[in-house]
Short mmCIF file of C-alpha atoms in Angstrom, two decimals:
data_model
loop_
_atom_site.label_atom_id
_atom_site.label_comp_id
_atom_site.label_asym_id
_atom_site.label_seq_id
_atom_site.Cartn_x
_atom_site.Cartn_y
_atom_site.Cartn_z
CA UNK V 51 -24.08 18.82 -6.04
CA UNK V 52 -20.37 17.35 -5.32
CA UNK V 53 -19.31 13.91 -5.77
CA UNK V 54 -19.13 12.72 -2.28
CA UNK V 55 -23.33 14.18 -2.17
CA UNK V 56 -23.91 11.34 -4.99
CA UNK V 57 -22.36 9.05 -2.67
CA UNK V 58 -25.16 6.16 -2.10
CA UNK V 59 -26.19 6.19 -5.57
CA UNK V 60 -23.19 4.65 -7.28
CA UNK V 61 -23.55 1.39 -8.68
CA UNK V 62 -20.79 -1.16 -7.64
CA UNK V 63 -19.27 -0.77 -10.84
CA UNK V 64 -15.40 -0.44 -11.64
CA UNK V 65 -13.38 -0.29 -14.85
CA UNK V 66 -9.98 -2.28 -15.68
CA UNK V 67 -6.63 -1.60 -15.66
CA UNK V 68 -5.75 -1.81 -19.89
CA UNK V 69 -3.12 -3.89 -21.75
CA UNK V 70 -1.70 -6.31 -23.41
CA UNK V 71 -2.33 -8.02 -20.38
CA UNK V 72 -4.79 -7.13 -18.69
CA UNK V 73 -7.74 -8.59 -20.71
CA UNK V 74 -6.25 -12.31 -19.40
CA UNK V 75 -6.80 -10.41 -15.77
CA UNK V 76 -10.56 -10.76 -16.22
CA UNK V 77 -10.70 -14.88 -16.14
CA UNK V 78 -8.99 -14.80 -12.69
CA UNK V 79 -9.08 -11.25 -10.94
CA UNK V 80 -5.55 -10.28 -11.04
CA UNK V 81 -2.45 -10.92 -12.93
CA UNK V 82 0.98 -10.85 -12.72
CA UNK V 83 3.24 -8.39 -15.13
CA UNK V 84 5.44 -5.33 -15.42
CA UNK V 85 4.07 -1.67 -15.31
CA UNK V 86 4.54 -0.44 -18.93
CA UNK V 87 7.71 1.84 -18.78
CA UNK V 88 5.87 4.82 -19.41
CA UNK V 89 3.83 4.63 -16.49
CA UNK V 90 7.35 4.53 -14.10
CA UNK V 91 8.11 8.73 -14.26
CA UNK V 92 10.71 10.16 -12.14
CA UNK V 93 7.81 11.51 -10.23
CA UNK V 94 6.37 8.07 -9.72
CA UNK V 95 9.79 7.15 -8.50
CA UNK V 96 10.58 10.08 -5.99
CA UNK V 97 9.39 10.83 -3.02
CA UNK V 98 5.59 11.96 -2.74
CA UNK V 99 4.79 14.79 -3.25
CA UNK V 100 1.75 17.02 -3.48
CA UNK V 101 0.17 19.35 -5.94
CA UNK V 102 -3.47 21.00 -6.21
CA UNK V 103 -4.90 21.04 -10.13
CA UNK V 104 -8.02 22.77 -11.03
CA UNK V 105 -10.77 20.29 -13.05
CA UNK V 106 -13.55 21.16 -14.89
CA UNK V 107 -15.40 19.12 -12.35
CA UNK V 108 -13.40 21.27 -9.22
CA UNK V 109 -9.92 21.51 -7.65
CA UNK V 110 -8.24 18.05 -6.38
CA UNK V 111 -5.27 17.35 -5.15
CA UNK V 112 -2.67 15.23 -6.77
CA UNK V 113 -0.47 12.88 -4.43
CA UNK V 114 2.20 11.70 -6.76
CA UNK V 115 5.57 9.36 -5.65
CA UNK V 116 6.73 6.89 -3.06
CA UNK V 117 5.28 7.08 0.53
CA UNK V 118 7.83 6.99 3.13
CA UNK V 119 7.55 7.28 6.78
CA UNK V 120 5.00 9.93 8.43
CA UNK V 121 3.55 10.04 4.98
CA UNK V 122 -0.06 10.11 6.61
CA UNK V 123 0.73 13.24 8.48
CA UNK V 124 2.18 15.07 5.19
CA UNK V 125 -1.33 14.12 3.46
CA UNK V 126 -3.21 15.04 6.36
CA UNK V 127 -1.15 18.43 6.20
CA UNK V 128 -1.60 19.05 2.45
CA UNK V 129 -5.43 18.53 2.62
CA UNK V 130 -5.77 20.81 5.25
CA UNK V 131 -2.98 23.78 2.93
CA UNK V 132 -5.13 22.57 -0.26
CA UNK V 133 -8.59 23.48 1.26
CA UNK V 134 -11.89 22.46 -0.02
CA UNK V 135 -11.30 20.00 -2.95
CA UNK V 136 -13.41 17.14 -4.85
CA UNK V 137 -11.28 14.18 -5.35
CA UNK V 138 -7.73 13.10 -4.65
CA UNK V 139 -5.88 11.56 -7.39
CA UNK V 140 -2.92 8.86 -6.61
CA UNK V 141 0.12 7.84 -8.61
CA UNK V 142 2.25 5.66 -6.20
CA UNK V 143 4.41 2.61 -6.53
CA UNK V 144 4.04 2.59 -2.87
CA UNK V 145 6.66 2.42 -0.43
CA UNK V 146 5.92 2.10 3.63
CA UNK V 147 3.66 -0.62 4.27
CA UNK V 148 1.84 0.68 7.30
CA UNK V 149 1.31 4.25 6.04
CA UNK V 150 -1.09 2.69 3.73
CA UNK V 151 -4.31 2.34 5.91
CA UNK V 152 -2.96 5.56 7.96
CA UNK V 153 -3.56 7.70 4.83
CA UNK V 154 -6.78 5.87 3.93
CA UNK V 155 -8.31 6.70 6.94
CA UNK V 156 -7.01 10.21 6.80
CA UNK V 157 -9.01 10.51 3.61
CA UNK V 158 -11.77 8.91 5.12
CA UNK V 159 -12.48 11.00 7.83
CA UNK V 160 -12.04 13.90 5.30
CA UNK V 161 -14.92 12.25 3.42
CA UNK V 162 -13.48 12.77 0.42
CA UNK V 163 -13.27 10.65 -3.19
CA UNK V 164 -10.45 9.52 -4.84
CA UNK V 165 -9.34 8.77 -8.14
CA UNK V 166 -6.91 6.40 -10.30
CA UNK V 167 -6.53 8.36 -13.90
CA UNK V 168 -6.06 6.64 -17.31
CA UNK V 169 -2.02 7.54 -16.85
CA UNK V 170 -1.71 6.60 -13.35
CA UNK V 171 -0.67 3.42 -10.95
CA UNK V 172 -1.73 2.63 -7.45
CA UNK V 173 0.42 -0.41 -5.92
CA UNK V 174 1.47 -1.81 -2.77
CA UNK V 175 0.84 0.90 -0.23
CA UNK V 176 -0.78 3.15 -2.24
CA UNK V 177 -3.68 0.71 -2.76
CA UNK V 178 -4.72 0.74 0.63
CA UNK V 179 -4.34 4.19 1.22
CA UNK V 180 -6.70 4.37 -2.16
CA UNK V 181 -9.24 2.15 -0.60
CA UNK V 182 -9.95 5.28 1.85
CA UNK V 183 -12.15 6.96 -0.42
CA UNK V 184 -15.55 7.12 -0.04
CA UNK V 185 -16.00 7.05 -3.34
CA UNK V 186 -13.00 5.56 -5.47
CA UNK V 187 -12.74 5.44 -9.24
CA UNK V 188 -10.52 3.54 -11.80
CA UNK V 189 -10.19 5.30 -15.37
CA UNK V 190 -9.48 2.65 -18.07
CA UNK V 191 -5.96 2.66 -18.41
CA UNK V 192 -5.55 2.71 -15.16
CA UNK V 193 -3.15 0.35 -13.36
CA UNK V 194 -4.34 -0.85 -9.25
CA UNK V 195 -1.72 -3.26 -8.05
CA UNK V 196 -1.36 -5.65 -4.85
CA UNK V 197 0.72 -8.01 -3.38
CA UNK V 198 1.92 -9.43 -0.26
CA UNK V 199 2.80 -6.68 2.37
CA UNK V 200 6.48 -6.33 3.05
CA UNK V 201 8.69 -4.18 5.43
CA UNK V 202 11.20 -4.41 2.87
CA UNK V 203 9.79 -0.83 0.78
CA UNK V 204 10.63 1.37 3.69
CA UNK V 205 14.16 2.02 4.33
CA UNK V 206 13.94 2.87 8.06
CA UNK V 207 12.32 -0.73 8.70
CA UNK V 208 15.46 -2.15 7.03
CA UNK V 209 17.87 -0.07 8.81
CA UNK V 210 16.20 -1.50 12.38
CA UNK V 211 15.71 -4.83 11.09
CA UNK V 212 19.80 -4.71 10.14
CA UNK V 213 20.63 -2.95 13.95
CA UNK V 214 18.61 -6.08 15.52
CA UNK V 215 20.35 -8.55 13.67
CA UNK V 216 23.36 -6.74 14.21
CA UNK V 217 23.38 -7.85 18.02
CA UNK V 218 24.24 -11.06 16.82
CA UNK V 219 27.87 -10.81 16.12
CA UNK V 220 28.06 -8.86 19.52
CA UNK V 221 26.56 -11.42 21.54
CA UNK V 222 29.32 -14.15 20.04
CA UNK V 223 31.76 -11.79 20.90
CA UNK V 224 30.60 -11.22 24.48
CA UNK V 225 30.57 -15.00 24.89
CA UNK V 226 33.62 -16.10 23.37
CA UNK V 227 35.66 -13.61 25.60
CA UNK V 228 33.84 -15.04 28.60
CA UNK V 229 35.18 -18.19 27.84
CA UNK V 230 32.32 -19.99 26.95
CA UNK V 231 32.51 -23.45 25.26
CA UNK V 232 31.39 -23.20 21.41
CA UNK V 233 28.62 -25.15 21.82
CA UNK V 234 27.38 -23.22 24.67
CA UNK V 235 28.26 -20.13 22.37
CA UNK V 236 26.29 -21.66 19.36
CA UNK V 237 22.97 -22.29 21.67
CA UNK V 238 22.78 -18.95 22.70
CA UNK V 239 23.30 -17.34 19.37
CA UNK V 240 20.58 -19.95 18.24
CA UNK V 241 18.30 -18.86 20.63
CA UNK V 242 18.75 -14.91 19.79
CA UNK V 243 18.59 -15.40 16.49
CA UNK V 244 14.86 -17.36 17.22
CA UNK V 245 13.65 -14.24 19.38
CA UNK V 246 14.47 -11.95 16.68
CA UNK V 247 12.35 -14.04 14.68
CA UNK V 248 10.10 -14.75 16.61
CA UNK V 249 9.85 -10.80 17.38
CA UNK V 250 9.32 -10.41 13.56
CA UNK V 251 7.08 -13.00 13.03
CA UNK V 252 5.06 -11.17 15.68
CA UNK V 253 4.92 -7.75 14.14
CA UNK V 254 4.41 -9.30 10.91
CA UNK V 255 1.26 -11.22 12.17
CA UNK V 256 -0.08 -7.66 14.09
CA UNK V 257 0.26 -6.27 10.73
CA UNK V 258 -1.78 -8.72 8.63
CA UNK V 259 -4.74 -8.15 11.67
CA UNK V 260 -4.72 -4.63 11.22
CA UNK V 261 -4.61 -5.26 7.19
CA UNK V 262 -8.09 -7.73 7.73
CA UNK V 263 -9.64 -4.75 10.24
CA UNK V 264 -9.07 -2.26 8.07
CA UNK V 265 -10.46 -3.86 4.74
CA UNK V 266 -13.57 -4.51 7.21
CA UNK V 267 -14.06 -0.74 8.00
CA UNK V 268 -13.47 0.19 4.27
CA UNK V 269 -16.11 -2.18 2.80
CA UNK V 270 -13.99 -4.24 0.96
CA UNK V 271 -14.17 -8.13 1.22
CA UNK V 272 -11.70 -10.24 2.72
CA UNK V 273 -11.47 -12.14 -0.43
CA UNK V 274 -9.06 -8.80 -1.53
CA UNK V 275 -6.34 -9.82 0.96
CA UNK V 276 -6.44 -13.72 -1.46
CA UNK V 277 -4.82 -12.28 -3.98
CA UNK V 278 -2.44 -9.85 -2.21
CA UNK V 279 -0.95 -12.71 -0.14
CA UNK V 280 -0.75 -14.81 -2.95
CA UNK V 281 1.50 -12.40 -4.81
CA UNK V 282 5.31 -12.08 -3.44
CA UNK V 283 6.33 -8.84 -2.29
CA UNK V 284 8.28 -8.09 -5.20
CA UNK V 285 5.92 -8.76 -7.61
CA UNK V 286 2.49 -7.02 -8.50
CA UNK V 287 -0.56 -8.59 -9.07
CA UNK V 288 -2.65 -5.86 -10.88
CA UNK V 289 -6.53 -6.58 -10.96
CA UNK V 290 -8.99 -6.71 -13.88
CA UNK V 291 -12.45 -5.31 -14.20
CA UNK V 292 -14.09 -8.26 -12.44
CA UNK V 293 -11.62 -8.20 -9.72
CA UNK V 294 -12.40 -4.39 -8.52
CA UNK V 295 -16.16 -5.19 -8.67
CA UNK V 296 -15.98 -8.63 -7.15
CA UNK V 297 -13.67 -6.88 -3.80
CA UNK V 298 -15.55 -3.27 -4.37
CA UNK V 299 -12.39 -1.56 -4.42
CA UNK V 300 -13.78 0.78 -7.09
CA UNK V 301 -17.53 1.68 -6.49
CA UNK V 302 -18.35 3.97 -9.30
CA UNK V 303 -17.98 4.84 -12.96
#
């Protein structure tokens, strides 16, 4: 009988992410520090990438690396080349902030359990695209980070964020050669620069919605976001034993 068969009778039960640190996790859910240097391979720091490993317990499939853009469609794509496995296995620093929930419901509707090994991290957007699994398991030793979403991990975001902020230099030109007084020149910038970031503020807003809908349709509690948007988006807040029962990111042993 497979994993995902077992399903319904799995305890809520999770184990912690170990270290020097993480035992002062426990009092408060999550805590602040660096990944140990071991855990931060090149593989961890490349580009995902996809590998199938037979287990005594049946074939998985390893996702391993950054996600980037269209990352979704590559996992989609590599289930599908992989065939019938048990569990998928992460080990992500994370990378493009929407692909997150994209992957997670890729694995999802796959039905399929996933795994955080002993060696292993899952931060940023790979814990959301973790939270997909139907069943999902943390290995002591294991490392499950969060923190405020940010833009800021994929580089095509940057590049348009850059090209839109760009425009501002060419709208002072356009007005100065028309002749316009400076303050007139000044107002207008003003006002670009506030739809711009008003624009952003926007998106950014559409994206913490989809973040709240999403935890909904995983089972996780909203609490889970609490600590993520307390934690700036370049740090990690990595949570402890208590933390992955009390949000039910990890739902069996």
């Amino acid at each position: 009988m497979t994993l995902r068969r077992l399903a319904p009778l799995f305890c809520l039960t999770a184990l912690v992410p170990q270290g020097a640190l993480a035992q002062k996790a426990e009092q408060t859910y999550c805590a602040s520090y660096d990944l140990p240097q071991s855990y931060q391979t090149d593989a961890f720091a490349a580009p995902m990438t996809y590998r199938v490993q037979n287990t005594p317990n049946g074939k998985v499939l390893i996702a391993e690396g950054q996600i980037m853009s269209g990352e979704a469609q590559r996992l989609q794509a590599e289930i599908a080349k992989a065939g019938a496995i048990e569990e998928i296995w992460f080990n992500s620093p994370g990378g493009a902030a929407m692909e997150g929930p994209y992957m997670g419901r890729v694995i999802r509707a796959k039905n399929l359990a996933v795994r955080l090994r002993k060696e292993y991290a899952c931060i940023s957007a790979c814990s959301y695209a973790f939270l997909g699994g139907v069943i999902r398991t943390v290995e002591p030793g294991a490392y499950y980070g969060v923190h405020m979403f940010s833009g800021t991990g994929d580089p095509q975001e940057m590049l348009n964020l850059f090209n839109r902020f760009q425009g501002v230099n060419t709208k002072r030109g356009e007005l100065i050669r028309k002749g316009n007084p400076q303050k007139n020149v000044d107002a207008a910038v003003a006002e670009y620069v506030a739809h711009e970031l008003r624009t952003w503020e926007k998106e950014s807003a559409k994206l913490a919605a989809t973040r709240a809908r999403y935890l909904v349709e995983m089972s996780l509690s909203l609490d889970f976001m609490t600590d993520a948007f307390n934690t700036d988006s370049d740090k990690v807040c990595y949570l402890s034993q208590a933390g992955l029962k009390r949000y039910n990111v990890a739902n069996a042993n």
